Coordinates of C-alpha atoms in Angstrom, one line a residue:
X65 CA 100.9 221.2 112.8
X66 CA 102.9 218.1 112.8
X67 CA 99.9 216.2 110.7
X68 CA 100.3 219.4 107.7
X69 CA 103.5 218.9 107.9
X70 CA 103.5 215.1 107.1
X71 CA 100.1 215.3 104.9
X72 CA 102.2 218.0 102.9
X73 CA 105.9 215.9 102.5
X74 CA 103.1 213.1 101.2
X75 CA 101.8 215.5 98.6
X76 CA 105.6 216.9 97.6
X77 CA 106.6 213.7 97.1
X78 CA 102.9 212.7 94.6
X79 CA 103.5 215.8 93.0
X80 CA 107.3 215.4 92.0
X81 CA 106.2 212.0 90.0
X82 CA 105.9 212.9 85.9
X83 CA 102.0 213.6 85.5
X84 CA 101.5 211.2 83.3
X85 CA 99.0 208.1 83.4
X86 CA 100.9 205.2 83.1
X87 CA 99.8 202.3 85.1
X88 CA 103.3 202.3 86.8
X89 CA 102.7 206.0 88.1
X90 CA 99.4 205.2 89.5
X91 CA 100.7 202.1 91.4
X92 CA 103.6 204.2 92.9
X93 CA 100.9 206.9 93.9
X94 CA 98.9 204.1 95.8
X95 CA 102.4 203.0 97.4
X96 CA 102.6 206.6 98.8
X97 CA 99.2 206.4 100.0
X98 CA 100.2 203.0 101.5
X99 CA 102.8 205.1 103.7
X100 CA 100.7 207.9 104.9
X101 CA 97.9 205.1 105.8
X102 CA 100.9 203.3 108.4
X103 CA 102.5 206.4 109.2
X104 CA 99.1 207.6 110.9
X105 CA 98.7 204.7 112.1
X106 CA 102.0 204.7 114.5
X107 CA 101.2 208.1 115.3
X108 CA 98.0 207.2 116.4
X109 CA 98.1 203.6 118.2
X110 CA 101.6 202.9 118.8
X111 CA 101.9 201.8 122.9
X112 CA 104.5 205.2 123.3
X113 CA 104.2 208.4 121.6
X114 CA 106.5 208.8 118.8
X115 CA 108.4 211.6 117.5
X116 CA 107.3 212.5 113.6
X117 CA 110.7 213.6 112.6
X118 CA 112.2 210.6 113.4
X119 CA 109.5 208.2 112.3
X120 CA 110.3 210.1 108.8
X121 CA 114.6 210.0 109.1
X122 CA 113.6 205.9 109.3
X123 CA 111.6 205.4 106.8
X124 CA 113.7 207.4 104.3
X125 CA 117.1 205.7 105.7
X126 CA 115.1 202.0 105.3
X127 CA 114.5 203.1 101.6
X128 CA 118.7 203.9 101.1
X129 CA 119.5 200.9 103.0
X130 CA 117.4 198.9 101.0
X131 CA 119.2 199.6 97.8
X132 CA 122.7 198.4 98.9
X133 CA 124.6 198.7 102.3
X134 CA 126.4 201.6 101.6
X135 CA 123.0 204.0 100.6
X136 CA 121.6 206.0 103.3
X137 CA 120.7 208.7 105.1
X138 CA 122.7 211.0 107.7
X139 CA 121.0 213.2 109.9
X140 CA 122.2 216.6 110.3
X141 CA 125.1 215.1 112.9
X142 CA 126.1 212.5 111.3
X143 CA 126.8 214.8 107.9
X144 CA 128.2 216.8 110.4
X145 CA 130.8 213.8 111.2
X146 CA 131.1 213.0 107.6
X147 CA 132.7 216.7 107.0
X148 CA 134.9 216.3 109.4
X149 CA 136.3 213.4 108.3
X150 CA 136.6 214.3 104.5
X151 CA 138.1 217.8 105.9
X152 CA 140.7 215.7 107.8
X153 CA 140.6 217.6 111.1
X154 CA 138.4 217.3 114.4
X155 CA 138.5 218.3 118.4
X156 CA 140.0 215.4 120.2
X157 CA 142.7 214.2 122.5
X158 CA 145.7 213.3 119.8
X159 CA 146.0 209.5 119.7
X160 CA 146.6 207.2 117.5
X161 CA 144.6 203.7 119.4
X162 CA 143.1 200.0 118.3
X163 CA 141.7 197.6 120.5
X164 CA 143.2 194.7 122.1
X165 CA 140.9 192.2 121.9
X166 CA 142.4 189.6 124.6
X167 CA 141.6 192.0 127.3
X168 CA 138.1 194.4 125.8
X169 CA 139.8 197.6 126.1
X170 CA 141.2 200.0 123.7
X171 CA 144.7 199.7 123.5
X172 CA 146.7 203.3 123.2
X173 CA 149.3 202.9 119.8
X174 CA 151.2 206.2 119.8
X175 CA 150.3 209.8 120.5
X176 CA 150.4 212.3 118.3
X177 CA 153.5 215.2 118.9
X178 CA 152.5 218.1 120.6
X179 CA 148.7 216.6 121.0
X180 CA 146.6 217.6 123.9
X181 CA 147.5 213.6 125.0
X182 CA 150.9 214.0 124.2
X183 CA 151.1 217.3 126.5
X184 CA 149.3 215.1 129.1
X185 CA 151.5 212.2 129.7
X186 CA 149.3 209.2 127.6
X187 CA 152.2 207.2 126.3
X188 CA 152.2 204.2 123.9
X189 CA 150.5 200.7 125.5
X190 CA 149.0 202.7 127.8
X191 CA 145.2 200.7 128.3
X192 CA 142.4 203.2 128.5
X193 CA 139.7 201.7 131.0
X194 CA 137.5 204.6 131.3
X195 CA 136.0 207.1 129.8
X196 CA 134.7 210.3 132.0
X197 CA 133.9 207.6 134.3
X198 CA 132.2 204.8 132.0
X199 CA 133.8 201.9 131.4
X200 CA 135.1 200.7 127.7
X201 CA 134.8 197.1 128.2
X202 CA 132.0 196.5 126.0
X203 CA 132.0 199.5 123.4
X204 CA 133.3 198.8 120.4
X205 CA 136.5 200.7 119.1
X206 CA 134.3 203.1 117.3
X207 CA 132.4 203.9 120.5
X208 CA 135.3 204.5 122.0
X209 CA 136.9 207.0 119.4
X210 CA 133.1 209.2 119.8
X211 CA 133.2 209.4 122.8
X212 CA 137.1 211.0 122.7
X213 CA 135.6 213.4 120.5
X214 CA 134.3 216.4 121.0
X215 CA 134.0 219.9 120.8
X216 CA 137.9 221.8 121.2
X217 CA 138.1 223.4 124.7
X218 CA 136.2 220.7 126.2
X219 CA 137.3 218.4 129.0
X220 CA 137.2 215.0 129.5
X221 CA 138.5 212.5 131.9
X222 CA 140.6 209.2 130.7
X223 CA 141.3 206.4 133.1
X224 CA 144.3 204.9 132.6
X225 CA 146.3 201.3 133.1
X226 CA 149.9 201.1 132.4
X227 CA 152.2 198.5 132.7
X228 CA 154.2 198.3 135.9
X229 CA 151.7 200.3 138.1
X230 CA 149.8 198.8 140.7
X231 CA 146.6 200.8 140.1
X232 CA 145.1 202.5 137.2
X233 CA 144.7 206.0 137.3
X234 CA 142.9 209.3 135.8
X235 CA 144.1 211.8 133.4
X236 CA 142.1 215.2 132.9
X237 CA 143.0 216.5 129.1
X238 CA 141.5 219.1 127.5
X239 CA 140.6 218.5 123.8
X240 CA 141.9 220.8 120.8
X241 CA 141.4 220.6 117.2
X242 CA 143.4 217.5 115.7
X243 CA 145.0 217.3 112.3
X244 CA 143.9 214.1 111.2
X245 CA 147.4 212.1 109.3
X246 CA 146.5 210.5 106.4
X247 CA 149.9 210.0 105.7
X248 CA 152.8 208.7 107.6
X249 CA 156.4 207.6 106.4
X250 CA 159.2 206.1 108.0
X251 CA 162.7 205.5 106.4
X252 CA 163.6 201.6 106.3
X253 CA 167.3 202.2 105.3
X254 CA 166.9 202.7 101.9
X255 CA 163.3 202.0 101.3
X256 CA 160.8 204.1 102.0
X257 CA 157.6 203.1 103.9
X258 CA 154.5 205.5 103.6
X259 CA 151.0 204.1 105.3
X260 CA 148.3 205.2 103.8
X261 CA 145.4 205.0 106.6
X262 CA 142.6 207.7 104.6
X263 CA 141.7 210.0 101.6
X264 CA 140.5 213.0 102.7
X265 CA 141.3 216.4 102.1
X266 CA 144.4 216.5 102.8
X267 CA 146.0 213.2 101.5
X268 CA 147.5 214.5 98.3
X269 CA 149.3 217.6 100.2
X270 CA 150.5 215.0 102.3
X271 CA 151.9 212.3 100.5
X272 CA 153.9 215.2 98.6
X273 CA 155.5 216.4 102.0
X274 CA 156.0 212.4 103.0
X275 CA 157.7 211.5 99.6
X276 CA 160.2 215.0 100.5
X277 CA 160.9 213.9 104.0
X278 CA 161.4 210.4 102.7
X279 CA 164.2 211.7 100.4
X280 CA 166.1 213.2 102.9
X281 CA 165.9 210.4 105.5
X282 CA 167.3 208.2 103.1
X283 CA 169.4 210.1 101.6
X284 CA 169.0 207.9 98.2
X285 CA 165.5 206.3 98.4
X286 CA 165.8 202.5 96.1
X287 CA 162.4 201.8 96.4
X288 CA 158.9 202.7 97.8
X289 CA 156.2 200.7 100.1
X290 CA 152.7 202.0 99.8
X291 CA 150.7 200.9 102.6
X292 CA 146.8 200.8 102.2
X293 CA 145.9 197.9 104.5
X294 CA 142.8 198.8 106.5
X295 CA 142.3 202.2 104.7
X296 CA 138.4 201.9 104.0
X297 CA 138.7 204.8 101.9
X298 CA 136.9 207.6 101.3
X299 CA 137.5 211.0 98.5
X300 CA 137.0 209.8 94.8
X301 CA 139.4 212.9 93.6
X302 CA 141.9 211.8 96.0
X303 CA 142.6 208.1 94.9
X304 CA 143.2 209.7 91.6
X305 CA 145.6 212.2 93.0
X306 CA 147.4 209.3 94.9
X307 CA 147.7 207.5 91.5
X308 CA 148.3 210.2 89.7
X309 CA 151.5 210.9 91.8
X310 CA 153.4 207.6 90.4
X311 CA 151.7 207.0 86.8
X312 CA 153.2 209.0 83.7
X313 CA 150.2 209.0 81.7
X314 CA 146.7 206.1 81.2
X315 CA 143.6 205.7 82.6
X316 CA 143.3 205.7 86.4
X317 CA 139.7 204.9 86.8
X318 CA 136.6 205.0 84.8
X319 CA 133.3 205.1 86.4
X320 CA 129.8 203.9 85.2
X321 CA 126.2 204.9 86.1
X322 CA 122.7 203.7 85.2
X323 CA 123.5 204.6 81.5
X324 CA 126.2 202.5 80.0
X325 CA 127.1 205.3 78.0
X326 CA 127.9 208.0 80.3
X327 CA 131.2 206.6 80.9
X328 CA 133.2 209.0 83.4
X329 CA 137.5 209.1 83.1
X330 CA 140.5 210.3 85.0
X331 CA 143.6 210.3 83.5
X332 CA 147.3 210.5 84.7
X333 CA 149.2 213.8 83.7
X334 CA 152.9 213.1 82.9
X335 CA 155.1 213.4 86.3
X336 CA 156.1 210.7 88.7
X337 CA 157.4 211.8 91.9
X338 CA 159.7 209.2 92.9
X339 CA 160.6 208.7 88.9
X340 CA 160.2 204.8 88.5
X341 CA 161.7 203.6 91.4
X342 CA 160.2 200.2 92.3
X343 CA 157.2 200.2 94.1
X344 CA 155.1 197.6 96.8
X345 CA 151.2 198.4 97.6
X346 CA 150.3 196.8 100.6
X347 CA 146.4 195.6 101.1
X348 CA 144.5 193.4 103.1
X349 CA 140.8 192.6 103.8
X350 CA 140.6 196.1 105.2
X351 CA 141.6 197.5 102.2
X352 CA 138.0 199.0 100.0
X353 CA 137.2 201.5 97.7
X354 CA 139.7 204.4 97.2
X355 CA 142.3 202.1 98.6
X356 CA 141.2 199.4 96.1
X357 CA 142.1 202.5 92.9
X358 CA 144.9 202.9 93.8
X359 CA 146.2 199.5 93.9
X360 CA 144.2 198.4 90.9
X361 CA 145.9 201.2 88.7
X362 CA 149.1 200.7 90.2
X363 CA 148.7 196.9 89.7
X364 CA 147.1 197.2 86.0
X365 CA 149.4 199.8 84.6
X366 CA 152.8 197.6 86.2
X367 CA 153.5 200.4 88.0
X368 CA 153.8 198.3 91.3
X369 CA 153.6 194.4 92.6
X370 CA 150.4 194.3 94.8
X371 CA 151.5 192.4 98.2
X372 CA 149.4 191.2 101.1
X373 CA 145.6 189.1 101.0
X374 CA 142.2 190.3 98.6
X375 CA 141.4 193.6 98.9
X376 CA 137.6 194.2 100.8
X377 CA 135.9 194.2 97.4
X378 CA 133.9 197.9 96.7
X379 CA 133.6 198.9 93.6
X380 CA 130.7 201.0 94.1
X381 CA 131.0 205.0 94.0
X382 CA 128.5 207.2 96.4
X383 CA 127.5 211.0 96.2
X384 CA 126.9 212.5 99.1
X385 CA 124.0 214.9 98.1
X386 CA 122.9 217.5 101.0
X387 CA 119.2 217.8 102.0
X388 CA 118.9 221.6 102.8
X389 CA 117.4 222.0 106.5
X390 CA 118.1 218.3 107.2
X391 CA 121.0 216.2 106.6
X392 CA 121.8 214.6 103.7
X393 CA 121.5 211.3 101.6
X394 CA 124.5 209.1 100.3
X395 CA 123.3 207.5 96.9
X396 CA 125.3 204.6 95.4
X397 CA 125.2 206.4 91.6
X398 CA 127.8 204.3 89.8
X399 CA 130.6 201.3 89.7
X400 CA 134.1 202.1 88.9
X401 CA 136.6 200.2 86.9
X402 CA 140.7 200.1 87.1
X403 CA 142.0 200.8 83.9
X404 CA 141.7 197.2 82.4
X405 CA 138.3 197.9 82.4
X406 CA 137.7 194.4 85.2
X407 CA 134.9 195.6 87.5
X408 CA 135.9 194.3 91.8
X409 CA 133.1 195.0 93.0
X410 CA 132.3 191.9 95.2
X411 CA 135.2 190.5 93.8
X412 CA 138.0 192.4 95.6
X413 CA 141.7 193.4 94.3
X414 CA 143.7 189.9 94.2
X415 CA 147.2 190.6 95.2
X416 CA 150.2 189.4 92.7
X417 CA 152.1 188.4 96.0
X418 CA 150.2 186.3 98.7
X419 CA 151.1 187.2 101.9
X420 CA 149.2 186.1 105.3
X421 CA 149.7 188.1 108.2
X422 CA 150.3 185.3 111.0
X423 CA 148.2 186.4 114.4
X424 CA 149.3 184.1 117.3
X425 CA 145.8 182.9 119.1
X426 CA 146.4 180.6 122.0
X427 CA 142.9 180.0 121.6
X428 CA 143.8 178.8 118.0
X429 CA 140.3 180.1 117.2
X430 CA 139.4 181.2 113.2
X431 CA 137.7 183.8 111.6
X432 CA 136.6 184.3 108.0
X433 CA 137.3 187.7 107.4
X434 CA 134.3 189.8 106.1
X435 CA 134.1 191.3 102.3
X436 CA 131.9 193.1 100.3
X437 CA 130.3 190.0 99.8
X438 CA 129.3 189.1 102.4
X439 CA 126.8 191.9 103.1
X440 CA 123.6 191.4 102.8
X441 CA 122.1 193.3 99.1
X442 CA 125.5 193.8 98.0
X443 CA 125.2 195.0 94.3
X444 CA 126.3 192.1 91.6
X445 CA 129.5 192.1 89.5
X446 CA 128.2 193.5 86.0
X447 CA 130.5 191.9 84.5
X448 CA 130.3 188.5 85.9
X449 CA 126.4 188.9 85.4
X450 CA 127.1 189.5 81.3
X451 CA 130.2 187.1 81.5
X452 CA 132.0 189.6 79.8
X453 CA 134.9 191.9 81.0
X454 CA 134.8 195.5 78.5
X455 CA 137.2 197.6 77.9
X456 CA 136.4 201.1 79.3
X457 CA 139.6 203.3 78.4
X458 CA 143.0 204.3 76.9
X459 CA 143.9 201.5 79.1
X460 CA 142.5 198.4 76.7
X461 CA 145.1 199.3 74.5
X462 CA 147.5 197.7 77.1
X463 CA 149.9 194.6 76.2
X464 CA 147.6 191.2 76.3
X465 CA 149.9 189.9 78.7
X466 CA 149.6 192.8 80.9
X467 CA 145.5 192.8 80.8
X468 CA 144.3 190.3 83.6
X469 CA 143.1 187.1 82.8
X470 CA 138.8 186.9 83.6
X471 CA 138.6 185.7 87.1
X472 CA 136.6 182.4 88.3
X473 CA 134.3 183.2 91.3
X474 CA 136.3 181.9 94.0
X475 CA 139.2 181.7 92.5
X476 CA 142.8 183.3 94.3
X477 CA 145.6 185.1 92.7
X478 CA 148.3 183.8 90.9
X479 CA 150.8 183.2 93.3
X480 CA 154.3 184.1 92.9
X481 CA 157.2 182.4 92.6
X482 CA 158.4 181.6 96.0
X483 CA 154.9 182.6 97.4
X484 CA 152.8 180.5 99.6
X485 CA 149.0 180.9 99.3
X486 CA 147.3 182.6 101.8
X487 CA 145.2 180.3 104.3
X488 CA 141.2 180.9 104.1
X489 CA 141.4 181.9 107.1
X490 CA 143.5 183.7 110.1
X491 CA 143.5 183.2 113.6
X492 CA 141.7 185.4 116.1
X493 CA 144.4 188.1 118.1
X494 CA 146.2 191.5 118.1
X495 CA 147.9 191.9 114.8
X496 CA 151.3 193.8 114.7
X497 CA 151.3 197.4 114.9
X498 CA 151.9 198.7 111.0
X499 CA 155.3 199.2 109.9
X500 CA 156.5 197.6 113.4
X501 CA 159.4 195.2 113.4
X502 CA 156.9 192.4 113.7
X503 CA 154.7 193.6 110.8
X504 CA 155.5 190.2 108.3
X505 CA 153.9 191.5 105.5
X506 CA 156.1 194.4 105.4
X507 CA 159.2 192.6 105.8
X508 CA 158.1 190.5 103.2
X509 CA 157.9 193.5 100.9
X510 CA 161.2 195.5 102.1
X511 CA 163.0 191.8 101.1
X512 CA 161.7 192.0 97.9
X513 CA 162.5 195.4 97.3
X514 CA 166.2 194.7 98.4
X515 CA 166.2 191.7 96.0
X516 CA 165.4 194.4 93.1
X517 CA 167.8 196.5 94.2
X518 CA 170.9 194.1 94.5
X519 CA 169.7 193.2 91.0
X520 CA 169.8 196.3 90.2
X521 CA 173.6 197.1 91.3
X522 CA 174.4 194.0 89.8
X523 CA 173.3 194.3 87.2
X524 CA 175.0 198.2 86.4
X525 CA 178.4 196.7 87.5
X526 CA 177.8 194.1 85.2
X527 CA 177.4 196.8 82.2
X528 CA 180.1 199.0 83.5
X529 CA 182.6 196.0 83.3
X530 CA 182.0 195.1 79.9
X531 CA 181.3 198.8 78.7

């Protein structure tokens, strides 16, 4: 049964090629008969018996992963996963976590209000040390998160240090479903400070009920910090809502596939919602693809000064296209460009104020942090393949001094007056908490928004004296 069934996918697969003779047609035919000559061979002299279905899920993900690494194939769980993250909700405990990296074990940041953690007494710092009895030392932080995971109802046990006790000790919670934040705010006097930390479902309802709450916590908001640092992304439609929300009108984003012609744009409607008050977008290394948007329409239409170190550097755009039955297949399909029409893929958004975030290592041990470039079949710049940077949208028609300059392969931003460059690289160690007190970069850009705004009233007392 198992052999039909492979002998069959074989001949699906022969018979979807066009029927017609060309000599590239016959060579991909004996390819296919290349793969049902090895396949039979595993099945029939491989030292363990082998399971068909999986033998199959591997070959088809080393064909996606072959491409570029951000093709490939998810089983039926792991398109399971991806749903839940796009929908922006999932069973869990209710904490917010990173790992500290001195000490191996994931470090608790803040629980979420009213969370099945929250109800259970897990309280910021707290170290978790065990998981239903296995110890975290040794997973990595995204080991750690599955394994918190699960179905709502279920239990799970959490062993817990904390600061001041002698021993560490056990804490039985019972998950529920979680409302995953995209979107947090805090009021920093004045300024407002939304993070950023995903686009899913959910962000654009989100950042509309942040920008409300920031209003009344400030009572008269001067400015606005965007913070997308270590937001790897994720919902096309949603980095142009986000954009959307603090443009008037222009291109947000074009995007390209295989045909040069079949040029995709989205486009601002008229309506800012926090009416041209200055603006600082946040990114890092950490920052990719809808984060990376964002900050290149912001950055490209003015609309914002771009703070922080080079963004991760995707430019790439996947569609997740369901296998019925199975799981389903992401496929890299086009690049995207910010509304100057400059391409970052592998090239990363360069930030117009260079700002390191020191991390104090009494090692004094250094890291390059990894890009997009960095991995291994990475697709090309385009444009510095043709050495030539077009113009995709409405956008082109922007002032030439407002159009970026063609960038040099290696080359860093413009710094600032006032601004040091960043360092190649940062030392090794737990980075502030976002938004914290210690968080440079963002003091960095709440004293530059207070620099605008004494301008500002300056500058209005100024006219109302002479007026």
């Amino acid at each position: 049964m198992r052999r039909g069934f492979v002998t069959g996918l074989v001949s699906l697969v022969v018979l979807s090629l066009p029927l017609v003779g060309s000599a590239a047609n016959r060579d991909s035919y004996n390819q296919l008969n290349l793969f049902g000559e090895v396949f039979e061979r595993i099945r029939r002299d491989y030292v363990e018996p082998v399971d068909d279905e999986k033998l199959i899920e591997a070959a088809i993900n080393g064909m996606l992963q072959s491409l570029d690494p951000h093709s490939s194939y998810l089983d039926a769980k792991g398109y399971r996963d991806m749903q839940v993250q796009t929908r922006g909700e999932f069973g869990g405990l209710g904490i917010e976590v990173t790992m500290d990296t001195q000490l191996g074990l994931v470090r608790v940041i803040s629980p979420i209000d009213g969370s099945p953690a929250d109800k259970a007494g897990v309280k910021p710092n707290d170290l978790i040390v065990a998981i239903d009895g296995e110890q975290v030392q040794g997973l990595t932080l995204a080991d750690a998160v599955e394994r918190m995971r699960g179905p709502a109802g279920s239990n799970i046990v959490v062993t817990l240090r904390r600061e001041g006790l002698a021993q560490d000790f056990d804490v039985n919670i019972t998950r529920a479903v979680i409302p995953v934040d995209a979107v947090r705010v805090e009021a920093k006097g004045s300024i407002g400070y939304m993070r950023v930390r995903s686009f899913n479902e959910r962000t654009d309802e989100q950042l509309e009920d942040g920008i409300a709450k920031l209003e009344r916590e400030t009572g008269h908001m001067t400015g606005l910090i965007l913070d997308l640092r270590n937001n790897p992304g994720g919902l096309l439609d949603q980095a142009v809502a986000v954009s959307d929300a603090f443009l008037e009108q222009g291109e947000i984003v074009s995007t390209r596939g295989r045909d040069p012609q079949a040029v995709q744009r989205f486009n601002a409607r008229a309506g800012d919602v926090i009416h041209g008050l200055p603006m600082v977008v946040l990114i890092n290394g950490g920052s990719a693809s809808a984060s990376e948007i964002v900050a290149g329409a912001l950055q490209d239409h003015g609309r914002a000064v771009v703070l922080g170190t080079k963004s991760f550097g995707k430019g790439s755009v996947q569609t997740l296209i369901p296998l019925p039955g199975h799981g389903a297949m992401r496929l890299t399909t086009s690049r995207y460009y910010t509304p100057s029409g400059r391409s970052i893929q592998a090239k990363g958004i360069e930030p117009d104020v260079v700002v390191d975030q020191p991390i104090v290592s009494p090692l004094g041990v250094v890291i390059h942090p990894r890009s997009e470039a960095d991995l291994r079949g990475h697709l090309e710049n385009d444009q510095e393949q043709t050495g030539d940077q077009e113009q995709t949208g409405p956008a082109s028609a922007l002032p030439e001094d407002a159009k970026p300059e063609p960038a040099t392969p290696g080359a860093g931003a413009p710094a600032a007056p006032g601004a040091q460059p960043a360092p190649s690289a940062a030392p090794v160690g737990n980075p502030p908490v976002p938004g914290s007190d210690e968080d440079y970069q963002l003091q960095r850009a709440l004293e530059l928004l207070r620099g605008v705004a004494l301008f500002n009233r300056q500058r209005d007392n100024a006219l109302a004296l002479n007026g």
